[in-house]
Amino acid sequence: MSAGHFASWLAARSLPHVIVNVHRGDPVPRSAAPYAGLCSLGGNMSVNDPLPWVAEEVALMRDALERGVPIIGHCLGGQLLARALGAAVTRNPCKEMGWLPVDVVDAGLVDEWLGTGSLGELFHWHGDAFELPDGARRLLSSPLSPNQAYVVERRGVEHLGMQFHIEMTPELVAAWAGEPGAAAEVDEERARTGGPGVQSPAEMCRDLEPRTAAMKTLAWRLYDRWARGLKT
């Protein structure tokens, strides 16, 4: 999984980092003590799958929460954070796959984290969804997934979980849409539910440059806001 816009933001801000590819067998760190922050990205698996690294990553997040190390989670990462905070993650009634609008729930919080103006469409690719952790404030929603983003404070540090993929670049979207099983997954969802939340691979790739450029602007605003909590 490429870090997309998050990787370019790290480089632009000259922030040193370590990438742990858990899906390739890289060991999950046992402690968050050496790190200023934790970023968890997405994947095609579920937090409810019997994968050993899922429990290990949740344990790392819980250690980070205790140590005051800020966490940011993208899609699966947002679900893992919710699990670490004691919230449930279950199958969503409908999948969301493609460019879909989100609704502002807390205007003040959204202005603080994403800036003013229209958010437009964000990129989604998920079948599971998280419940809101205790004490979390919800930023965004969508008709098919009521909980799209939340901020939660623990020990004076703010952590952010998202259901969408704000990190996506044109290359990432094209790669995901071009996966051999992508079209079949869309067709299966349309047969099962009518597909209110899915797009064809061709639609996902339409106007890709301006769509991802607009999302990059939002992503960097959000990452800069999250970075205020990085440990020094």
PDB file of C-alpha atoms in Angstrom:
ATOM      1  CA  MET A   1       0.000   0.000   0.000  1.00  0.00           C
ATOM      2  CA  SER A   2       1.511   3.306  -1.055  1.00  0.00           C
ATOM      3  CA  ALA A   3       1.172   6.226   1.316  1.00  0.00           C
ATOM      4  CA  GLY A   4       0.166   8.524  -1.570  1.00  0.00           C
ATOM      5  CA  HIS A   5      -0.397  12.138  -0.536  1.00  0.00           C
ATOM      6  CA  PHE A   6       0.733  11.327   3.004  1.00  0.00           C
ATOM      7  CA  ALA A   7       4.154  10.342   1.653  1.00  0.00           C
ATOM      8  CA  SER A   8       4.511  13.540  -0.373  1.00  0.00           C
ATOM      9  CA  TRP A   9       3.429  15.574   2.655  1.00  0.00           C
ATOM     10  CA  LEU A  10       6.057  13.870   4.844  1.00  0.00           C
ATOM     11  CA  ALA A  11       8.728  14.671   2.259  1.00  0.00           C
ATOM     12  CA  ALA A  12       7.617  18.285   1.880  1.00  0.00           C
ATOM     13  CA  ARG A  13       7.662  18.794   5.647  1.00  0.00           C
ATOM     14  CA  SER A  14      11.054  17.026   5.986  1.00  0.00           C
ATOM     15  CA  LEU A  15       9.620  14.551   8.476  1.00  0.00           C
ATOM     16  CA  PRO A  16      11.679  11.352   8.821  1.00  0.00           C
ATOM     17  CA  HIS A  17       9.594   8.194   8.872  1.00  0.00           C
ATOM     18  CA  VAL A  18       9.632   4.419   8.849  1.00  0.00           C
ATOM     19  CA  ILE A  19       7.263   2.370   6.653  1.00  0.00           C
ATOM     20  CA  VAL A  20       6.048  -0.939   8.089  1.00  0.00           C
ATOM     21  CA  ASN A  21       4.448  -3.178   5.435  1.00  0.00           C
ATOM     22  CA  VAL A  22       2.473  -5.502   7.678  1.00  0.00           C
ATOM     23  CA  HIS A  23       0.796  -7.182   4.686  1.00  0.00           C
ATOM     24  CA  ARG A  24       4.256  -8.251   3.497  1.00  0.00           C
ATOM     25  CA  GLY A  25       5.286  -9.642   6.844  1.00  0.00           C
ATOM     26  CA  ASP A  26       7.136  -6.691   8.368  1.00  0.00           C
ATOM     27  CA  PRO A  27       6.976  -6.973  12.165  1.00  0.00           C
ATOM     28  CA  VAL A  28       4.698  -4.523  13.938  1.00  0.00           C
ATOM     29  CA  PRO A  29       6.620  -2.404  16.483  1.00  0.00           C
ATOM     30  CA  ARG A  30       5.856  -3.406  20.037  1.00  0.00           C
ATOM     31  CA  SER A  31       5.974   0.139  21.384  1.00  0.00           C
ATOM     32  CA  ALA A  32       5.101   3.607  20.106  1.00  0.00           C
ATOM     33  CA  ALA A  33       7.741   5.181  22.360  1.00  0.00           C
ATOM     34  CA  PRO A  34      10.303   5.835  19.577  1.00  0.00           C
ATOM     35  CA  TYR A  35       7.794   7.650  17.342  1.00  0.00           C
ATOM     36  CA  ALA A  36       6.381  11.166  17.124  1.00  0.00           C
ATOM     37  CA  GLY A  37       3.146   9.891  15.536  1.00  0.00           C
ATOM     38  CA  LEU A  38       1.529   6.857  13.921  1.00  0.00           C
ATOM     39  CA  CYS A  39      -0.186   6.714  10.508  1.00  0.00           C
ATOM     40  CA  SER A  40      -2.224   3.658   9.570  1.00  0.00           C
ATOM     41  CA  LEU A  41      -3.276   3.192   5.942  1.00  0.00           C
ATOM     42  CA  GLY A  42      -5.833   1.043   4.148  1.00  0.00           C
ATOM     43  CA  GLY A  43      -6.013  -2.460   2.753  1.00  0.00           C
ATOM     44  CA  ASN A  44      -8.410  -4.952   1.220  1.00  0.00           C
ATOM     45  CA  MET A  45      -8.681  -6.959   4.431  1.00  0.00           C
ATOM     46  CA  SER A  46     -11.001  -6.521   7.420  1.00  0.00           C
ATOM     47  CA  VAL A  47     -10.082  -5.793  11.016  1.00  0.00           C
ATOM     48  CA  ASN A  48     -12.261  -8.813  11.774  1.00  0.00           C
ATOM     49  CA  ASP A  49     -10.099 -11.150   9.663  1.00  0.00           C
ATOM     50  CA  PRO A  50      -7.970 -13.648  11.644  1.00  0.00           C
ATOM     51  CA  LEU A  51      -4.682 -11.970  10.768  1.00  0.00           C
ATOM     52  CA  PRO A  52      -2.036 -11.890  13.523  1.00  0.00           C
ATOM     53  CA  TRP A  53      -0.870  -8.367  12.705  1.00  0.00           C
ATOM     54  CA  VAL A  54      -4.360  -6.925  13.275  1.00  0.00           C
ATOM     55  CA  ALA A  55      -4.177  -7.579  17.020  1.00  0.00           C
ATOM     56  CA  GLU A  56      -0.546  -6.432  17.032  1.00  0.00           C
ATOM     57  CA  GLU A  57      -1.380  -3.119  15.335  1.00  0.00           C
ATOM     58  CA  VAL A  58      -4.310  -2.531  17.674  1.00  0.00           C
ATOM     59  CA  ALA A  59      -1.957  -3.162  20.608  1.00  0.00           C
ATOM     60  CA  LEU A  60       0.530  -0.655  19.159  1.00  0.00           C
ATOM     61  CA  MET A  61      -2.247   1.919  18.822  1.00  0.00           C
ATOM     62  CA  ARG A  62      -3.335   1.364  22.405  1.00  0.00           C
ATOM     63  CA  ASP A  63       0.246   1.883  23.504  1.00  0.00           C
ATOM     64  CA  ALA A  64       0.349   5.110  21.476  1.00  0.00           C
ATOM     65  CA  LEU A  65      -2.885   6.289  23.072  1.00  0.00           C
ATOM     66  CA  GLU A  66      -1.400   5.742  26.526  1.00  0.00           C
ATOM     67  CA  ARG A  67       1.838   7.506  25.603  1.00  0.00           C
ATOM     68  CA  GLY A  68       0.201  10.516  23.960  1.00  0.00           C
ATOM     69  CA  VAL A  69       1.488   9.660  20.478  1.00  0.00           C
ATOM     70  CA  PRO A  70      -1.029  10.978  17.906  1.00  0.00           C
ATOM     71  CA  ILE A  71      -2.585   8.505  15.458  1.00  0.00           C
ATOM     72  CA  ILE A  72      -4.120   9.123  12.034  1.00  0.00           C
ATOM     73  CA  GLY A  73      -6.032   6.308  10.334  1.00  0.00           C
ATOM     74  CA  HIS A  74      -7.112   6.054   6.696  1.00  0.00           C
ATOM     75  CA  CYS A  75     -10.046   3.671   6.000  1.00  0.00           C
ATOM     76  CA  LEU A  76      -8.795   0.362   7.462  1.00  0.00           C
ATOM     77  CA  GLY A  77      -6.529   2.476   9.645  1.00  0.00           C
ATOM     78  CA  GLY A  78      -9.528   4.435  10.908  1.00  0.00           C
ATOM     79  CA  GLN A  79     -11.258   1.143  11.668  1.00  0.00           C
ATOM     80  CA  LEU A  80      -8.211  -0.171  13.534  1.00  0.00           C
ATOM     81  CA  LEU A  81      -8.114   3.033  15.580  1.00  0.00           C
ATOM     82  CA  ALA A  82     -11.803   2.674  16.375  1.00  0.00           C
ATOM     83  CA  ARG A  83     -11.149  -0.912  17.513  1.00  0.00           C
ATOM     84  CA  ALA A  84      -8.235   0.263  19.659  1.00  0.00           C
ATOM     85  CA  LEU A  85     -10.592   2.788  21.258  1.00  0.00           C
ATOM     86  CA  GLY A  86     -13.174   0.092  22.023  1.00  0.00           C
ATOM     87  CA  ALA A  87     -15.639   0.758  19.189  1.00  0.00           C
ATOM     88  CA  ALA A  88     -17.183  -1.901  16.962  1.00  0.00           C
ATOM     89  CA  VAL A  89     -16.303  -2.452  13.304  1.00  0.00           C
ATOM     90  CA  THR A  90     -18.905  -4.314  11.249  1.00  0.00           C
ATOM     91  CA  ARG A  91     -19.966  -4.926   7.666  1.00  0.00           C
ATOM     92  CA  ASN A  92     -21.602  -1.880   6.122  1.00  0.00           C
ATOM     93  CA  PRO A  93     -24.977  -2.532   4.434  1.00  0.00           C
ATOM     94  CA  CYS A  94     -23.554  -1.161   1.167  1.00  0.00           C
ATOM     95  CA  LYS A  95     -20.025  -0.859  -0.142  1.00  0.00           C
ATOM     96  CA  GLU A  96     -18.630   2.518  -1.098  1.00  0.00           C
ATOM     97  CA  MET A  97     -16.198   2.397  -4.019  1.00  0.00           C
ATOM     98  CA  GLY A  98     -15.245   5.472  -6.015  1.00  0.00           C
ATOM     99  CA  TRP A  99     -15.694   9.238  -5.840  1.00  0.00           C
ATOM    100  CA  LEU A 100     -18.586  10.063  -3.524  1.00  0.00           C
ATOM    101  CA  PRO A 101     -19.671  13.215  -1.669  1.00  0.00           C
ATOM    102  CA  VAL A 102     -19.517  13.587   2.097  1.00  0.00           C
ATOM    103  CA  ASP A 103     -21.705  15.691   4.350  1.00  0.00           C
ATOM    104  CA  VAL A 104     -20.387  18.091   6.975  1.00  0.00           C
ATOM    105  CA  VAL A 105     -21.611  17.196  10.460  1.00  0.00           C
ATOM    106  CA  ASP A 106     -19.563  19.578  12.620  1.00  0.00           C
ATOM    107  CA  ALA A 107     -18.847  22.724  10.574  1.00  0.00           C
ATOM    108  CA  GLY A 108     -16.480  24.232  13.121  1.00  0.00           C
ATOM    109  CA  LEU A 109     -14.444  21.059  13.402  1.00  0.00           C
ATOM    110  CA  VAL A 110     -14.329  20.606   9.627  1.00  0.00           C
ATOM    111  CA  ASP A 111     -13.146  24.203   9.167  1.00  0.00           C
ATOM    112  CA  GLU A 112     -10.416  23.576  11.714  1.00  0.00           C
ATOM    113  CA  TRP A 113      -9.164  20.340  10.142  1.00  0.00           C
ATOM    114  CA  LEU A 114      -9.923  20.745   6.439  1.00  0.00           C
ATOM    115  CA  GLY A 115     -10.381  24.445   5.868  1.00  0.00           C
ATOM    116  CA  THR A 116     -13.327  26.392   4.557  1.00  0.00           C
ATOM    117  CA  GLY A 117     -15.076  25.832   1.244  1.00  0.00           C
ATOM    118  CA  SER A 118     -16.641  22.847  -0.448  1.00  0.00           C
ATOM    119  CA  LEU A 119     -15.153  19.425   0.209  1.00  0.00           C
ATOM    120  CA  GLY A 120     -16.467  18.042  -3.083  1.00  0.00           C
ATOM    121  CA  GLU A 121     -16.020  14.307  -3.603  1.00  0.00           C
ATOM    122  CA  LEU A 122     -13.621  12.075  -1.704  1.00  0.00           C
ATOM    123  CA  PHE A 123     -12.375   8.653  -2.717  1.00  0.00           C
ATOM    124  CA  HIS A 124     -13.857   5.596  -0.998  1.00  0.00           C
ATOM    125  CA  TRP A 125     -13.191   1.877  -1.094  1.00  0.00           C
ATOM    126  CA  HIS A 126     -14.606  -0.067   1.824  1.00  0.00           C
ATOM    127  CA  GLY A 127     -17.109  -2.701   2.859  1.00  0.00           C
ATOM    128  CA  ASP A 128     -16.751  -2.350   6.633  1.00  0.00           C
ATOM    129  CA  ALA A 129     -17.556   0.660   8.801  1.00  0.00           C
ATOM    130  CA  PHE A 130     -16.673   1.784  12.318  1.00  0.00           C
ATOM    131  CA  GLU A 131     -18.867   2.929  15.150  1.00  0.00           C
ATOM    132  CA  LEU A 132     -17.865   6.159  16.876  1.00  0.00           C
ATOM    133  CA  PRO A 133     -15.547   5.604  19.849  1.00  0.00           C
ATOM    134  CA  ASP A 134     -16.596   7.003  23.217  1.00  0.00           C
ATOM    135  CA  GLY A 135     -15.965  10.722  23.366  1.00  0.00           C
ATOM    136  CA  ALA A 136     -15.310  11.049  19.636  1.00  0.00           C
ATOM    137  CA  ARG A 137     -16.531  14.062  17.660  1.00  0.00           C
ATOM    138  CA  ARG A 138     -17.840  13.288  14.191  1.00  0.00           C
ATOM    139  CA  LEU A 139     -16.687  15.564  11.378  1.00  0.00           C
ATOM    140  CA  LEU A 140     -18.237  14.002   8.281  1.00  0.00           C
ATOM    141  CA  SER A 141     -20.954  11.611   7.178  1.00  0.00           C
ATOM    142  CA  SER A 142     -22.388  10.102   4.013  1.00  0.00           C
ATOM    143  CA  PRO A 143     -25.796   8.628   3.202  1.00  0.00           C
ATOM    144  CA  LEU A 144     -24.394   5.081   3.160  1.00  0.00           C
ATOM    145  CA  SER A 145     -21.827   5.410   5.958  1.00  0.00           C
ATOM    146  CA  PRO A 146     -22.933   7.753   8.749  1.00  0.00           C
ATOM    147  CA  ASN A 147     -19.480   7.810  10.331  1.00  0.00           C
ATOM    148  CA  GLN A 148     -16.935   9.090   7.809  1.00  0.00           C
ATOM    149  CA  ALA A 149     -14.430  10.861  10.055  1.00  0.00           C
ATOM    150  CA  TYR A 150     -13.947  11.465  13.756  1.00  0.00           C
ATOM    151  CA  VAL A 151     -11.568  13.204  16.131  1.00  0.00           C
ATOM    152  CA  VAL A 152     -11.047  11.834  19.603  1.00  0.00           C
ATOM    153  CA  GLU A 153      -8.901  13.178  22.418  1.00  0.00           C
ATOM    154  CA  ARG A 154      -7.005  10.996  24.843  1.00  0.00           C
ATOM    155  CA  ARG A 155      -4.540  12.316  27.414  1.00  0.00           C
ATOM    156  CA  GLY A 156      -4.670  15.751  25.817  1.00  0.00           C
ATOM    157  CA  VAL A 157      -3.729  14.468  22.344  1.00  0.00           C
ATOM    158  CA  GLU A 158      -6.062  14.410  19.322  1.00  0.00           C
ATOM    159  CA  HIS A 159      -6.352  11.339  17.088  1.00  0.00           C
ATOM    160  CA  LEU A 160      -8.105  11.204  13.725  1.00  0.00           C
ATOM    161  CA  GLY A 161      -9.920   8.310  12.051  1.00  0.00           C
ATOM    162  CA  MET A 162     -11.286   8.433   8.502  1.00  0.00           C
ATOM    163  CA  GLN A 163     -13.408   6.001   6.487  1.00  0.00           C
ATOM    164  CA  PHE A 164     -12.368   7.453   3.104  1.00  0.00           C
ATOM    165  CA  HIS A 165      -9.004   7.524   1.297  1.00  0.00           C
ATOM    166  CA  ILE A 166      -7.858  11.148   1.285  1.00  0.00           C
ATOM    167  CA  GLU A 167      -4.312   9.988   0.474  1.00  0.00           C
ATOM    168  CA  MET A 168      -5.095   8.807  -3.057  1.00  0.00           C
ATOM    169  CA  THR A 169      -2.970   9.985  -6.001  1.00  0.00           C
ATOM    170  CA  PRO A 170      -3.848   9.538  -9.700  1.00  0.00           C
ATOM    171  CA  GLU A 171      -1.488   6.566  -9.855  1.00  0.00           C
ATOM    172  CA  LEU A 172      -3.093   4.867  -6.866  1.00  0.00           C
ATOM    173  CA  VAL A 173      -6.653   5.327  -8.121  1.00  0.00           C
ATOM    174  CA  ALA A 174      -5.708   4.012 -11.557  1.00  0.00           C
ATOM    175  CA  ALA A 175      -3.933   1.013 -10.012  1.00  0.00           C
ATOM    176  CA  TRP A 176      -6.846   0.095  -7.758  1.00  0.00           C
ATOM    177  CA  ALA A 177      -9.416   0.566 -10.524  1.00  0.00           C
ATOM    178  CA  GLY A 178      -7.251  -1.548 -12.828  1.00  0.00           C
ATOM    179  CA  GLU A 179      -7.012  -4.512 -10.457  1.00  0.00           C
ATOM    180  CA  PRO A 180      -8.414  -7.674 -12.102  1.00  0.00           C
ATOM    181  CA  GLY A 181     -11.106  -8.082  -9.447  1.00  0.00           C
ATOM    182  CA  ALA A 182     -12.255  -4.454  -9.258  1.00  0.00           C
ATOM    183  CA  ALA A 183     -14.908  -4.600 -11.985  1.00  0.00           C
ATOM    184  CA  ALA A 184     -16.186  -7.919 -10.673  1.00  0.00           C
ATOM    185  CA  GLU A 185     -16.511  -6.497  -7.161  1.00  0.00           C
ATOM    186  CA  VAL A 186     -18.524  -3.564  -8.505  1.00  0.00           C
ATOM    187  CA  ASP A 187     -20.764  -5.927 -10.489  1.00  0.00           C
ATOM    188  CA  GLU A 188     -21.329  -8.142  -7.436  1.00  0.00           C
ATOM    189  CA  GLU A 189     -22.277  -5.146  -5.307  1.00  0.00           C
ATOM    190  CA  ARG A 190     -24.707  -3.905  -7.941  1.00  0.00           C
ATOM    191  CA  ALA A 191     -26.310  -7.332  -8.097  1.00  0.00           C
ATOM    192  CA  ARG A 192     -26.557  -7.511  -4.286  1.00  0.00           C
ATOM    193  CA  THR A 193     -27.730  -4.001  -3.386  1.00  0.00           C
ATOM    194  CA  GLY A 194     -28.276  -2.119  -6.622  1.00  0.00           C
ATOM    195  CA  GLY A 195     -24.891  -0.482  -6.135  1.00  0.00           C
ATOM    196  CA  PRO A 196     -25.840   2.968  -4.804  1.00  0.00           C
ATOM    197  CA  GLY A 197     -22.306   3.518  -3.528  1.00  0.00           C
ATOM    198  CA  VAL A 198     -20.139   2.020  -6.252  1.00  0.00           C
ATOM    199  CA  GLN A 199     -18.743   3.293  -9.539  1.00  0.00           C
ATOM    200  CA  SER A 200     -17.292   1.504 -12.526  1.00  0.00           C
ATOM    201  CA  PRO A 201     -13.490   1.550 -12.856  1.00  0.00           C
ATOM    202  CA  ALA A 202     -13.910   3.896 -15.839  1.00  0.00           C
ATOM    203  CA  GLU A 203     -15.887   6.386 -13.735  1.00  0.00           C
ATOM    204  CA  MET A 204     -13.317   6.175 -10.932  1.00  0.00           C
ATOM    205  CA  CYS A 205     -10.651   7.259 -13.433  1.00  0.00           C
ATOM    206  CA  ARG A 206     -12.656  10.083 -15.023  1.00  0.00           C
ATOM    207  CA  ASP A 207     -11.181  13.577 -14.440  1.00  0.00           C
ATOM    208  CA  LEU A 208      -8.582  11.928 -12.272  1.00  0.00           C
ATOM    209  CA  GLU A 209      -6.026  14.738 -12.196  1.00  0.00           C
ATOM    210  CA  PRO A 210      -8.348  17.544 -11.005  1.00  0.00           C
ATOM    211  CA  ARG A 211     -10.141  15.235  -8.565  1.00  0.00           C
ATOM    212  CA  THR A 212      -6.957  14.059  -6.877  1.00  0.00           C
ATOM    213  CA  ALA A 213      -5.448  17.567  -6.954  1.00  0.00           C
ATOM    214  CA  ALA A 214      -8.446  18.940  -5.057  1.00  0.00           C
ATOM    215  CA  MET A 215      -8.210  16.103  -2.555  1.00  0.00           C
ATOM    216  CA  LYS A 216      -4.470  16.694  -2.103  1.00  0.00           C
ATOM    217  CA  THR A 217      -5.206  20.259  -0.981  1.00  0.00           C
ATOM    218  CA  LEU A 218      -7.621  18.950   1.634  1.00  0.00           C
ATOM    219  CA  ALA A 219      -5.247  16.172   2.677  1.00  0.00           C
ATOM    220  CA  TRP A 220      -2.334  18.507   3.321  1.00  0.00           C
ATOM    221  CA  ARG A 221      -4.518  20.852   5.378  1.00  0.00           C
ATOM    222  CA  LEU A 222      -5.673  17.903   7.427  1.00  0.00           C
ATOM    223  CA  TYR A 223      -2.166  16.467   7.848  1.00  0.00           C
ATOM    224  CA  ASP A 224      -0.805  19.842   8.932  1.00  0.00           C
ATOM    225  CA  ARG A 225      -3.543  20.115  11.550  1.00  0.00           C
ATOM    226  CA  TRP A 226      -2.869  16.587  12.803  1.00  0.00           C
ATOM    227  CA  ALA A 227       0.880  17.278  12.929  1.00  0.00           C
ATOM    228  CA  ARG A 228       0.363  19.896  15.657  1.00  0.00           C
ATOM    229  CA  GLY A 229       0.163  16.989  18.079  1.00  0.00           C
ATOM    230  CA  LEU A 230       3.383  15.231  16.995  1.00  0.00           C
ATOM    231  CA  LYS A 231       5.652  14.500  19.908  1.00  0.00           C
ATOM    232  CA  THR A 232       8.963  16.317  19.948  1.00  0.00           C
TER     233      THR A 232
END
